[in-house]
Coordinates of C-alpha atoms in Angstrom, one line a residue:
Chain A
M1385 CA 76.5 -199.1 17.1
S1386 CA 77.0 -195.5 15.4
A1387 CA 77.9 -194.5 18.8
V1388 CA 80.7 -197.2 19.2
L1389 CA 81.8 -196.3 16.2
A1390 CA 81.9 -192.7 16.5
I1391 CA 83.9 -193.1 20.1
T1392 CA 86.3 -195.4 18.2
R1393 CA 87.4 -192.9 15.9
K1394 CA 87.9 -190.1 18.0
E1395 CA 89.5 -192.1 20.3
T1396 CA 91.5 -193.6 17.7
K1397 CA 92.5 -190.2 16.1
G1398 CA 93.4 -188.8 19.8
F1399 CA 96.1 -191.6 19.3
Y1400 CA 97.2 -191.2 15.6
L1401 CA 97.1 -187.3 16.1
S1402 CA 99.4 -186.9 18.9
P1403 CA 102.7 -186.9 19.7
N1404 CA 103.3 -188.3 22.4
F1405 CA 101.8 -191.9 20.7
Y1406 CA 104.4 -191.5 18.2
I1407 CA 107.0 -190.9 20.8
V1408 CA 106.1 -194.3 22.2
C1409 CA 106.5 -195.9 18.8
F1410 CA 109.6 -194.4 18.4
L1411 CA 111.0 -196.1 21.2
C1412 CA 109.9 -198.8 20.5
A1413 CA 111.5 -198.9 16.9
A1414 CA 114.6 -197.7 19.1
I1415 CA 114.5 -200.8 20.7
F1416 CA 114.1 -203.3 17.9
S1417 CA 116.5 -201.7 15.6
W1418 CA 119.0 -202.4 18.5
V1419 CA 118.0 -206.0 19.6
Y1420 CA 116.7 -207.7 16.5
P1421 CA 119.5 -207.0 14.4
N1422 CA 121.9 -208.6 17.2
V1423 CA 119.7 -211.5 17.4
L1424 CA 119.6 -212.2 14.0
N1425 CA 123.4 -211.6 13.7
K1426 CA 124.1 -214.4 16.7
F1427 CA 121.4 -216.9 14.9
S1428 CA 123.4 -216.7 11.9
V1429 CA 126.5 -217.2 13.4
A1430 CA 124.5 -220.5 15.1
L1431 CA 124.0 -221.8 11.6
Q1432 CA 127.5 -221.6 10.4
S1433 CA 128.5 -223.4 13.4
F1434 CA 126.0 -226.0 12.7
V1435 CA 128.4 -227.4 9.7
Y1436 CA 130.7 -228.3 12.6
Q1437 CA 128.3 -229.2 15.4
P1438 CA 125.9 -231.5 13.6
E1439 CA 124.0 -233.2 16.3
M1440 CA 123.0 -229.7 17.5
P1441 CA 118.9 -229.9 18.7
K1442 CA 117.2 -228.6 16.0
Q1443 CA 115.0 -226.1 17.6
Q1444 CA 118.1 -223.6 17.6
L1445 CA 118.0 -223.8 13.8
N1446 CA 114.9 -222.5 13.8
I1447 CA 114.5 -219.0 12.9
H1448 CA 111.0 -218.9 14.7
Y1449 CA 112.4 -220.1 18.3
Q1450 CA 115.6 -218.3 18.0
V1451 CA 114.9 -214.8 16.2
F1452 CA 111.2 -214.2 16.3
L1453 CA 110.5 -215.4 19.8
P1454 CA 113.0 -213.1 21.8
Q1455 CA 111.7 -210.2 19.8
L1456 CA 107.9 -210.9 20.9
N1457 CA 109.0 -211.4 24.2
I1458 CA 110.5 -208.0 24.1
L1459 CA 107.2 -206.5 22.3
N1460 CA 105.0 -208.2 25.2
L1461 CA 107.7 -206.5 27.9
I1462 CA 107.3 -203.5 26.0
L1463 CA 103.2 -203.8 25.9
I1464 CA 103.1 -204.4 29.8
F1465 CA 104.1 -200.8 30.3
V1466 CA 103.0 -198.8 27.3
V1467 CA 99.3 -200.3 27.4
P1468 CA 98.7 -199.0 30.5
A1469 CA 100.2 -195.1 28.9
L1470 CA 97.5 -195.6 26.1
T1471 CA 94.8 -196.4 28.2
M1472 CA 95.1 -194.5 31.5
R1473 CA 93.5 -191.1 30.4
L1474 CA 90.3 -192.9 28.3
F1475 CA 88.5 -193.3 31.6
A1476 CA 90.4 -191.3 34.2
E1477 CA 90.7 -187.9 32.5
E1478 CA 87.0 -187.9 31.1
K1479 CA 86.2 -188.3 34.7
K1480 CA 88.6 -185.7 36.1
L1481 CA 88.0 -183.0 33.4
R1482 CA 84.1 -183.9 33.2
T1483 CA 83.6 -184.7 30.0
F1484 CA 82.5 -187.9 31.3
D1485 CA 79.2 -186.1 32.0
L1486 CA 78.8 -186.1 27.8
L1487 CA 79.2 -189.4 27.4
L1488 CA 76.7 -190.2 30.3
T1489 CA 74.0 -187.7 29.4
S1490 CA 74.1 -189.1 25.3
P1491 CA 72.1 -192.0 24.4
V1492 CA 75.2 -194.4 24.8
T1493 CA 75.1 -197.4 26.9
S1494 CA 77.9 -198.2 28.9
A1495 CA 78.4 -201.1 27.0
E1496 CA 79.1 -198.9 24.0
I1497 CA 81.4 -196.4 25.8
V1498 CA 83.3 -199.1 26.9
G1499 CA 83.4 -201.2 23.6
G1500 CA 84.2 -198.0 21.6
K1501 CA 87.3 -197.3 23.8
F1502 CA 88.6 -200.7 23.6
M1503 CA 88.6 -200.7 19.8
A1504 CA 90.3 -196.9 19.8
V1505 CA 92.7 -199.4 21.9
M1506 CA 93.3 -202.2 19.6
M1507 CA 93.6 -199.8 17.0
A1508 CA 96.6 -198.1 18.7
I1509 CA 98.3 -201.8 19.9
F1510 CA 97.4 -203.0 16.2
G1511 CA 100.1 -200.3 15.0
L1512 CA 102.6 -201.1 17.6
C1513 CA 102.2 -204.9 16.3
F1514 CA 102.5 -203.8 12.8
L1515 CA 105.6 -201.6 13.7
S1516 CA 107.4 -204.7 15.3
F1517 CA 106.0 -207.0 12.2
L1518 CA 108.1 -204.8 9.8
Y1519 CA 111.5 -206.4 11.1
P1520 CA 110.5 -210.1 10.7
A1521 CA 109.2 -209.0 7.5
A1522 CA 112.3 -207.4 6.4
T1523 CA 114.1 -210.4 7.0
S1524 CA 112.3 -212.2 4.3
V1525 CA 114.5 -210.5 2.0
F1526 CA 117.6 -212.4 3.0
T1527 CA 115.6 -215.6 3.5
S1528 CA 112.1 -217.7 2.9
L1529 CA 109.8 -217.4 5.8
N1530 CA 107.1 -219.4 7.2
W1531 CA 104.6 -216.3 6.6
T1532 CA 101.2 -218.0 8.4
T1533 CA 103.4 -219.1 11.5
L1534 CA 104.4 -215.6 11.8
I1535 CA 101.1 -214.0 11.5
I1536 CA 99.6 -216.4 13.6
A1537 CA 102.6 -215.6 16.5
F1538 CA 101.9 -211.6 15.9
L1539 CA 97.9 -212.6 16.1
G1540 CA 98.9 -214.3 19.4
I1541 CA 100.4 -211.1 20.8
F1542 CA 98.0 -208.9 19.9
I1543 CA 95.4 -210.6 21.5
V1544 CA 97.3 -210.6 24.6
G1545 CA 97.6 -206.7 23.7
G1546 CA 93.8 -206.9 23.7
V1547 CA 94.1 -208.3 27.3
Y1548 CA 96.3 -205.7 28.4
A1549 CA 93.4 -203.7 27.0
A1550 CA 90.8 -204.9 28.8
M1551 CA 92.5 -204.8 32.1
D1552 CA 94.4 -201.1 31.8
L1553 CA 90.8 -200.1 30.6
F1554 CA 89.3 -201.5 33.9
A1555 CA 92.0 -200.2 36.0
S1556 CA 91.6 -196.7 34.3
S1557 CA 87.6 -196.6 35.0
L1558 CA 88.2 -197.1 38.7
T1559 CA 90.0 -193.6 39.5
E1560 CA 90.3 -190.3 39.0
S1561 CA 93.8 -189.7 38.4
A1562 CA 95.7 -190.8 35.2
V1563 CA 98.7 -192.0 37.5
V1564 CA 97.1 -194.4 40.0
A1565 CA 95.5 -195.6 36.8
Y1566 CA 98.8 -196.3 35.2
V1567 CA 100.4 -198.0 38.3
M1568 CA 97.3 -200.2 38.6
A1569 CA 97.2 -200.8 35.4
V1570 CA 101.0 -202.4 35.4
M1571 CA 100.4 -204.5 38.4
L1572 CA 97.2 -205.9 36.9
N1573 CA 99.6 -206.9 33.4
M1574 CA 102.4 -208.5 35.6
S1575 CA 100.4 -210.2 37.9
V1576 CA 99.1 -212.3 35.0
W1577 CA 102.7 -213.2 34.3
F1578 CA 103.4 -214.3 37.5
I1579 CA 100.4 -216.3 38.7
G1580 CA 102.3 -218.8 36.0
I1581 CA 105.0 -219.4 38.6
G1582 CA 102.0 -221.5 40.8
V1583 CA 102.9 -224.2 38.5
D1584 CA 106.3 -224.7 40.4
V1585 CA 104.8 -224.3 44.1
V1586 CA 101.9 -226.1 44.3
D1587 CA 102.2 -230.0 44.5
S1588 CA 98.4 -231.5 43.7
P1589 CA 98.3 -232.0 39.6
E1590 CA 94.6 -230.3 39.8
A1591 CA 96.0 -227.3 41.2
R1592 CA 98.8 -227.3 38.6
R1593 CA 96.6 -227.6 35.7
I1594 CA 94.7 -224.7 36.8
F1595 CA 97.4 -222.8 37.4
E1596 CA 99.3 -223.9 33.9
H1597 CA 95.5 -222.7 32.2
I1598 CA 95.4 -219.4 34.0
A1599 CA 99.2 -218.7 33.0
L1600 CA 99.0 -216.4 30.3
N1601 CA 102.5 -217.4 29.0
Q1602 CA 101.0 -220.9 28.3
H1603 CA 98.7 -219.8 25.9
L1604 CA 101.0 -217.5 24.1
V1605 CA 103.5 -219.9 23.4
G1606 CA 101.3 -222.1 21.7
L1607 CA 100.6 -219.4 19.1
V1608 CA 104.0 -218.2 18.8
E1609 CA 104.3 -221.6 17.8
G1610 CA 101.6 -221.2 14.9
T1611 CA 99.3 -223.5 16.6
I1612 CA 96.0 -221.9 17.2
R1613 CA 94.3 -223.7 20.3
T1614 CA 90.8 -222.9 21.0
S1615 CA 91.1 -223.6 24.7
S1616 CA 94.0 -221.0 24.5
L1617 CA 91.6 -218.6 22.3
I1618 CA 88.9 -218.9 24.3
F1619 CA 90.8 -218.2 27.5
L1620 CA 92.1 -215.1 26.1
L1621 CA 88.9 -213.9 24.7
S1622 CA 87.3 -214.6 27.9
L1623 CA 89.6 -212.5 29.9
I1624 CA 89.2 -209.8 27.5
F1625 CA 85.2 -210.1 28.0
L1626 CA 86.0 -210.5 32.1
F1627 CA 87.3 -207.3 31.9
C1628 CA 85.4 -205.3 30.0
F1629 CA 82.0 -206.2 31.5
L1630 CA 83.5 -205.2 34.8
C1631 CA 84.7 -202.2 33.3
E1632 CA 81.3 -201.8 32.2
R1633 CA 79.8 -202.1 35.6
V1634 CA 82.1 -199.6 36.9
V1635 CA 81.0 -196.8 34.0
E1636 CA 77.7 -198.1 34.6
S1637 CA 77.8 -197.8 38.6
S1638 CA 78.2 -193.9 38.2
R1639 CA 74.6 -193.8 37.5
W1640 CA 73.0 -195.0 40.4
R1641 CA 76.2 -194.1 42.9
Chain B
M38 CA 56.7 -182.5 29.0
I39 CA 59.1 -182.8 32.2
E40 CA 57.5 -183.9 35.6
V41 CA 59.2 -184.9 38.7
Q42 CA 57.8 -186.3 41.4
K43 CA 58.8 -186.7 45.1
L44 CA 62.3 -186.3 44.1
T45 CA 65.3 -187.0 46.9
K46 CA 68.8 -187.6 46.7
S47 CA 71.0 -188.0 49.8
Y48 CA 75.0 -188.3 49.4
G49 CA 75.9 -190.2 52.3
G50 CA 74.2 -188.9 55.4
I51 CA 73.5 -185.7 53.7
Q52 CA 70.6 -184.8 51.6
A53 CA 71.2 -182.8 48.8
I54 CA 67.4 -182.4 47.6
Q55 CA 64.3 -183.3 49.2
S56 CA 60.8 -184.5 47.6
L57 CA 60.9 -182.1 44.9
D58 CA 57.7 -181.6 43.1
F59 CA 57.6 -179.7 40.0
Q60 CA 55.9 -179.6 36.1
V61 CA 57.8 -178.2 33.0
N62 CA 55.2 -177.6 30.4
K63 CA 56.2 -178.1 26.5
G64 CA 58.1 -175.0 25.1
E65 CA 58.4 -173.1 28.7
V66 CA 61.3 -171.2 30.1
V67 CA 61.8 -172.2 33.4
G68 CA 64.3 -170.7 35.9
F69 CA 65.9 -172.6 38.4
L70 CA 67.0 -170.4 41.1
G71 CA 69.1 -171.1 44.3
P72 CA 72.1 -170.3 46.1
N73 CA 75.4 -172.2 45.8
G74 CA 74.6 -175.7 47.0
A75 CA 70.7 -175.6 47.3
G76 CA 70.4 -178.7 45.1
K77 CA 70.3 -177.4 41.6
S78 CA 72.9 -179.2 39.8
T79 CA 71.8 -182.5 41.5
T80 CA 68.3 -181.9 40.3
M81 CA 69.7 -181.0 36.9
K82 CA 71.9 -184.5 36.7
I83 CA 69.1 -186.2 37.5
I84 CA 66.7 -185.2 34.8
T85 CA 69.2 -185.7 32.8
G86 CA 69.8 -189.4 33.5
F87 CA 73.3 -188.7 34.6
M88 CA 72.7 -190.0 38.2
A89 CA 69.8 -191.8 39.9
P90 CA 67.5 -190.0 42.5
T91 CA 67.4 -192.1 46.0
S92 CA 63.8 -191.8 45.4
G93 CA 61.1 -190.0 43.3
K94 CA 60.7 -190.0 39.7
A95 CA 61.4 -188.1 37.3
I96 CA 59.7 -188.3 33.4
V97 CA 61.2 -186.4 30.4
G98 CA 58.7 -186.8 27.4
G99 CA 56.6 -189.6 28.7
F100 CA 60.0 -191.8 29.3
D101 CA 61.1 -192.4 33.2
V102 CA 64.6 -191.0 33.4
F103 CA 65.9 -194.4 35.4
E104 CA 63.9 -197.0 33.6
N105 CA 64.7 -195.9 29.6
P106 CA 67.5 -193.6 30.4
I107 CA 68.5 -193.5 26.8
E108 CA 65.4 -192.3 25.2
V109 CA 65.3 -189.6 27.6
K110 CA 68.8 -189.0 26.5
R111 CA 67.8 -188.8 23.0
R112 CA 65.6 -185.6 23.8
I113 CA 67.8 -183.5 26.0
G114 CA 70.7 -181.3 25.3
Y115 CA 72.9 -180.9 28.7
L116 CA 75.2 -178.2 29.6
P117 CA 76.7 -179.0 33.2
E118 CA 78.6 -176.5 35.3
T119 CA 81.6 -177.1 33.7
P120 CA 81.6 -177.4 29.7
P121 CA 82.6 -181.1 28.6
V122 CA 85.0 -180.2 26.0
Y123 CA 88.1 -182.1 24.8
G124 CA 91.2 -179.7 24.8
D125 CA 92.7 -181.8 22.1
M126 CA 89.7 -181.6 19.6
K127 CA 88.6 -178.8 17.4
V128 CA 85.7 -177.2 17.4
R129 CA 83.8 -178.3 14.8
D130 CA 85.0 -182.0 15.1
Y131 CA 84.4 -181.7 18.5
L132 CA 80.7 -181.0 18.0
K133 CA 80.5 -183.6 15.1
Y134 CA 81.5 -185.8 17.4
V135 CA 78.6 -185.0 20.0
A136 CA 76.4 -184.9 17.2
E137 CA 77.3 -188.5 16.2
L138 CA 76.9 -189.4 19.9
K139 CA 73.8 -187.6 20.3
G140 CA 72.4 -190.1 17.1
V141 CA 72.4 -187.4 15.0
T142 CA 71.6 -189.1 11.3
K143 CA 74.2 -188.3 8.7
S144 CA 72.1 -186.3 6.5
K145 CA 71.4 -183.7 9.3
L146 CA 75.0 -183.6 11.1
E147 CA 76.5 -181.4 8.8
K148 CA 73.6 -178.9 8.9
N149 CA 73.0 -178.9 12.6
V150 CA 76.8 -178.5 13.1
A151 CA 77.0 -175.7 10.9
N152 CA 73.8 -174.4 12.2
V153 CA 74.9 -174.3 16.0
I154 CA 78.2 -172.7 14.9
E155 CA 76.2 -170.2 13.6
K156 CA 74.1 -169.7 16.5
T157 CA 76.6 -169.8 19.1
Q158 CA 78.9 -167.5 16.7
L159 CA 81.9 -169.9 16.8
G160 CA 82.5 -169.3 13.5
S161 CA 86.0 -167.4 13.7
V162 CA 87.3 -170.5 16.1
E163 CA 85.8 -173.2 14.1
R164 CA 89.3 -174.7 13.2
R165 CA 90.7 -173.9 16.8
L166 CA 92.0 -176.5 19.4
I167 CA 89.3 -176.4 22.3
Q168 CA 92.1 -176.4 24.6
N169 CA 93.4 -172.9 23.5
L170 CA 90.2 -171.2 23.6
S171 CA 89.1 -168.3 26.2
K172 CA 86.9 -169.5 29.6
G173 CA 83.7 -167.8 27.3
F174 CA 84.3 -169.3 23.8
K175 CA 85.0 -172.8 25.6
Q176 CA 81.3 -172.1 27.7
R177 CA 79.7 -171.3 23.7
V178 CA 81.5 -174.6 22.6
G179 CA 79.3 -176.2 25.6
I180 CA 76.1 -174.4 24.7
A181 CA 76.7 -175.2 21.3
Q182 CA 77.0 -179.4 22.1
A183 CA 73.9 -178.6 24.3
L184 CA 72.0 -177.6 21.1
V185 CA 73.8 -179.9 18.5
S186 CA 71.4 -182.5 18.2
D187 CA 68.4 -180.0 18.2
P188 CA 66.7 -181.5 21.6
E189 CA 63.2 -181.2 22.8
V190 CA 64.5 -180.4 26.2
L191 CA 67.6 -178.2 26.8
I192 CA 69.5 -178.6 30.1
L193 CA 71.5 -175.7 30.8
D194 CA 73.2 -175.6 34.2
E195 CA 74.7 -171.8 34.7
P196 CA 74.9 -171.0 31.2
T197 CA 76.6 -167.7 31.3
V198 CA 79.1 -168.2 33.9
G199 CA 82.9 -166.5 32.5
L200 CA 81.2 -165.0 29.8
D201 CA 81.5 -161.5 29.2
P202 CA 78.9 -158.5 29.3
K203 CA 78.5 -158.7 25.7
Q204 CA 78.3 -162.4 25.2
V205 CA 76.1 -162.8 28.4
A206 CA 73.3 -160.4 26.8
E207 CA 74.3 -162.6 23.6
I208 CA 73.5 -165.9 25.0
R209 CA 70.4 -164.2 26.7
D210 CA 68.9 -163.5 23.1
L211 CA 69.9 -166.8 22.4
I212 CA 68.0 -168.8 24.9
K213 CA 64.9 -165.9 23.9
E214 CA 65.2 -167.0 20.4
L215 CA 65.2 -170.7 21.4
K216 CA 61.9 -170.1 23.4
G217 CA 59.3 -172.0 21.7
Q218 CA 61.1 -174.5 19.7
H219 CA 62.3 -175.9 23.0
T220 CA 61.6 -176.5 26.7
I221 CA 64.7 -175.0 28.5
I222 CA 65.0 -175.3 32.3
L223 CA 68.3 -172.9 33.1
S224 CA 69.5 -172.9 36.5
T225 CA 71.5 -169.8 37.8
H226 CA 72.3 -167.6 41.0
I227 CA 72.6 -164.6 38.6
L228 CA 69.0 -163.3 39.1
P229 CA 68.7 -160.4 36.1
E230 CA 69.3 -163.1 33.9
V231 CA 66.3 -165.3 34.8
Q232 CA 64.2 -161.8 34.9
A233 CA 65.6 -161.4 31.1
T234 CA 65.1 -164.8 30.2
C235 CA 62.2 -167.2 31.8
E236 CA 58.8 -167.2 32.4
R237 CA 58.6 -169.3 35.2
I238 CA 60.7 -169.6 38.3
I239 CA 61.7 -172.0 40.9
I240 CA 63.2 -171.3 44.1
I241 CA 65.0 -174.0 45.6
N242 CA 67.0 -173.4 48.8
Q243 CA 68.4 -176.3 51.1
G244 CA 67.4 -179.1 48.6
K245 CA 63.5 -177.7 49.2
I246 CA 61.3 -176.0 46.5
V247 CA 60.6 -172.7 48.3
A248 CA 58.6 -170.8 45.5
Q249 CA 57.2 -171.4 41.9
D250 CA 55.3 -169.3 39.9
T251 CA 55.3 -167.0 37.0
L252 CA 57.7 -164.3 37.7
S253 CA 54.8 -161.5 38.1
N254 CA 53.0 -163.8 40.1
L255 CA 56.0 -164.0 42.5
A256 CA 56.6 -160.4 42.6
N257 CA 52.9 -160.1 43.8
L258 CA 53.8 -162.8 46.2
K259 CA 55.3 -160.5 48.9
S260 CA 53.4 -158.5 50.9
G261 CA 54.1 -154.8 50.8
N262 CA 55.3 -155.0 47.3
R263 CA 55.9 -151.7 46.5
R264 CA 58.7 -150.3 48.0
V265 CA 59.4 -146.7 48.5
H266 CA 63.3 -145.3 48.7
L267 CA 63.2 -142.0 50.5
R268 CA 66.3 -139.7 51.4
L269 CA 65.6 -137.0 54.0
R270 CA 68.1 -134.0 55.1
K271 CA 67.3 -134.0 58.2
P272 CA 65.6 -136.8 60.1
S273 CA 64.8 -137.0 63.4
T274 CA 64.8 -139.4 66.3
D275 CA 61.0 -140.1 65.8
T276 CA 61.2 -140.3 62.0
A277 CA 60.4 -144.1 61.6
Q278 CA 57.5 -143.9 64.1
I279 CA 55.9 -141.0 62.1
L280 CA 56.3 -142.8 58.7
S281 CA 55.2 -146.0 60.0
A282 CA 52.1 -144.3 60.8
V283 CA 51.3 -143.7 57.5
P284 CA 48.3 -145.4 56.6
G285 CA 49.5 -148.3 53.9
V286 CA 52.8 -148.0 55.4
L287 CA 53.6 -151.8 56.2
K288 CA 57.3 -151.5 57.5
V289 CA 60.4 -149.3 57.9
E290 CA 64.1 -149.9 57.4
A291 CA 66.9 -147.7 57.7
G292 CA 68.6 -147.6 54.3
T293 CA 72.2 -148.1 53.3
A294 CA 73.4 -144.5 54.2
E295 CA 72.8 -142.6 57.3
K296 CA 69.8 -140.5 56.2
D297 CA 67.9 -142.9 53.7
W298 CA 65.0 -145.0 54.6
V299 CA 63.2 -148.1 52.8
L300 CA 59.6 -148.1 53.2
D301 CA 57.4 -151.4 52.3
T302 CA 54.0 -150.1 51.3
Q303 CA 50.5 -152.1 50.0
E304 CA 50.4 -151.6 46.1
N305 CA 48.7 -148.6 46.1
E306 CA 49.2 -145.7 43.4
E307 CA 48.7 -142.8 46.2
M308 CA 51.6 -144.3 48.7
V309 CA 54.1 -141.9 47.2
E310 CA 51.9 -139.1 47.6
R311 CA 50.9 -139.6 51.0
I312 CA 54.5 -140.4 52.2
A313 CA 55.6 -137.1 50.5
S314 CA 53.2 -134.9 52.0
Q315 CA 54.1 -136.5 55.5
V316 CA 57.6 -135.9 55.1
I317 CA 56.8 -132.2 54.4
Q318 CA 54.7 -131.7 56.7
K319 CA 57.1 -132.7 59.3
G320 CA 59.7 -130.3 57.6
Y321 CA 61.9 -133.5 57.6
G322 CA 63.5 -132.1 54.7
L323 CA 62.8 -134.2 51.5
L324 CA 65.5 -134.8 49.1
E325 CA 64.6 -137.8 47.1
I326 CA 61.8 -140.2 46.7
S327 CA 61.4 -143.2 44.6
S328 CA 59.1 -146.1 44.5
A329 CA 59.6 -149.3 42.9
R330 CA 58.1 -152.2 42.7
A331 CA 59.4 -155.4 45.0
D332 CA 62.2 -156.9 42.9
L333 CA 63.4 -160.3 42.3
E334 CA 66.3 -160.0 44.5
D335 CA 64.1 -159.1 47.4
I336 CA 62.1 -162.0 46.8
F337 CA 64.9 -164.2 46.4
L338 CA 66.7 -163.0 49.8
K339 CA 63.4 -163.2 51.6
L340 CA 63.2 -166.7 50.4
T341 CA 66.5 -168.3 50.7
Y342 CA 67.9 -166.8 53.2
G343 CA 64.9 -165.4 55.6
Q344 CA 64.1 -162.8 57.5
N345 CA 67.5 -161.9 59.4
S346 CA 69.3 -161.0 56.8
K347 CA 69.1 -157.6 57.1
N348 CA 69.0 -155.1 59.9
E349 CA 65.4 -154.4 60.0
A350 CA 64.2 -151.3 62.1
Q351 CA 60.6 -152.7 62.1
V352 CA 58.1 -150.8 64.2

C-alpha cells in the first residue's frame, strides 16, 4: 500500500511541479474566462425578459441548466483532450526511458503501479475541476446557489474524468510512444460519446435501452441535475475498474511476455 | 543464495539463453562475462523477476522468481544497462522514491539515502535535477538506487559503462567494499573489471555457459598456461621450427610485429631459461624475452571466439 502512495505522490508532484500542467490550467482558465461571463450575461438578459414573457419554460430560468450545464460541457470537452496529455507519458515514456525496469523490479504488484498512477491522474483532474468550480462559486456573490446540486454536478464530471483517466492510462500502457498513446486515448474518449448515437439508429427497444445505458452523456446529465443514480455510479465506476484492470493486465504481461 | 536451473529464454525463434545452470553462494562476487549479445542481460533480467523464462527456474534466497516475485524483488537491487532514472527529479528525491518503492521503512529511509549518497559520492549533486547530470553521474545515481534498499543481492549490469577512469576505479573499490555484505552478480565485457573485483567467473557465449570457475582455476584451465613473448633481431625462416622443438613448448605463434614471437609453454620455471639458451645458441640475436601467465583475455577470447580468431602458426 505504501508503494501506491509513493507512486501517487511522485506522479502528482510530477504534475503539479511541472510548467506543462500550469499551461494547461492557464488555457482552461482563459477559455472559461471568455465563455462563462458571456453565458452568465445571456442568462441575466433572459431573466429580465421573463417579466414580459411569463409563459417561458421554467427550465430556461434555472441557472443550473442555463449556465452551469454549458460550462460543464466545455469542461468535458477540455477533459477529452487534456486527460490524454496528462496520462500519455505515464507508461509510454517510462517504457521508452527504461525507468519501467525500476518499477517492474521493485517489490510492487502491477495493480499497485496502475493504482498509484491512476490516483495521480485523478489528483490532476481534481485540480482542473477545482479551477472550473471557481467560476460558479464566484457567481454566488450575485445570487444564492443550490450548493449541493452544484457539487454533485462537479462530482459527476470528476468521475467522468476518472473514466477518461482509466481509458487513457490503458492506451498509454499499450505503446512506447507518447504521441501514439495520446491519439489512441483521444479516440477512446470520443468513442464513449459517439456510442450514444446508437440510440437514434437502432429499432429494437432492447438495443435502444442498451445504448442508452452505455452512452456516457445519459449518466452525466443525471448527475448534473443533482441526482445521484446508483445505476449511473455503478456504470461509471465499473468502466473505471474495467480499464484499470485491462491496464494492469498489460503491465503484468511484460513480466511473462 | 541464487540458484539457476535449466534456464532458457527464447524471443520468437531466437534462443537468447539455453539451459543455463549455475549457483551463487551468499556473499560471493561473481562476474558474468560474455561478448555482446551473449545473453548476459537476459539472464539478469530473469533473475530480477523483470521477465519470465521460457523454461527453467531461478531461485533467489529460497524463493522462486516466477512463483514469488515480490519476495525476490525485496531482496534484490538491480542496475539495468540504462540507469532507470527520472530526468525531472532531483537526486535525493529520486533515491527517496526508490527507497519507498522498495519498501524501506520510514525510520530507515533517511539513513539509507544519506548512506548511499555518501558511498557513491553524490553529495555535490544531490539537489540537482538528474537530467542535468553527466552520464557518469547518472550511472552513479543508478548504482545508488540499486543500493538504497540495502539488498542482500546486487545485480549490476555493466556498472562502469560511461564512467571516467577515476570513477571506474572508485566503483570497483565500492564493489570490493560491498563484498561480504552483499551477494553480487556483475555483468561486463570489460575484463580488468572482473579481474579486479570478482572471485568467480561465469563465461557465457551464444546463450550457453562455456566456463565457470574461480579466476585462478580458469587461468590454469588453459593448456600451456605460461606465455613467453620473444623479440629477435635476426630470425631465420626455420625459427618457428627450432623454437617449437624446445622441450615444453606447446605452440609457436607469430607476434604482432614482424620479429616478435609468442610461445605457449608448459607451466615450468625453467622455460624462459631453455628458450633463451636455444635462441642464443642459434644466434638469432635476442632483444627481449618476457613471460606471463595466460591472462583472462586469452581465456575469454579462446572460449568465446574459438581457435580461429588469431593467425596461428601452429607447427
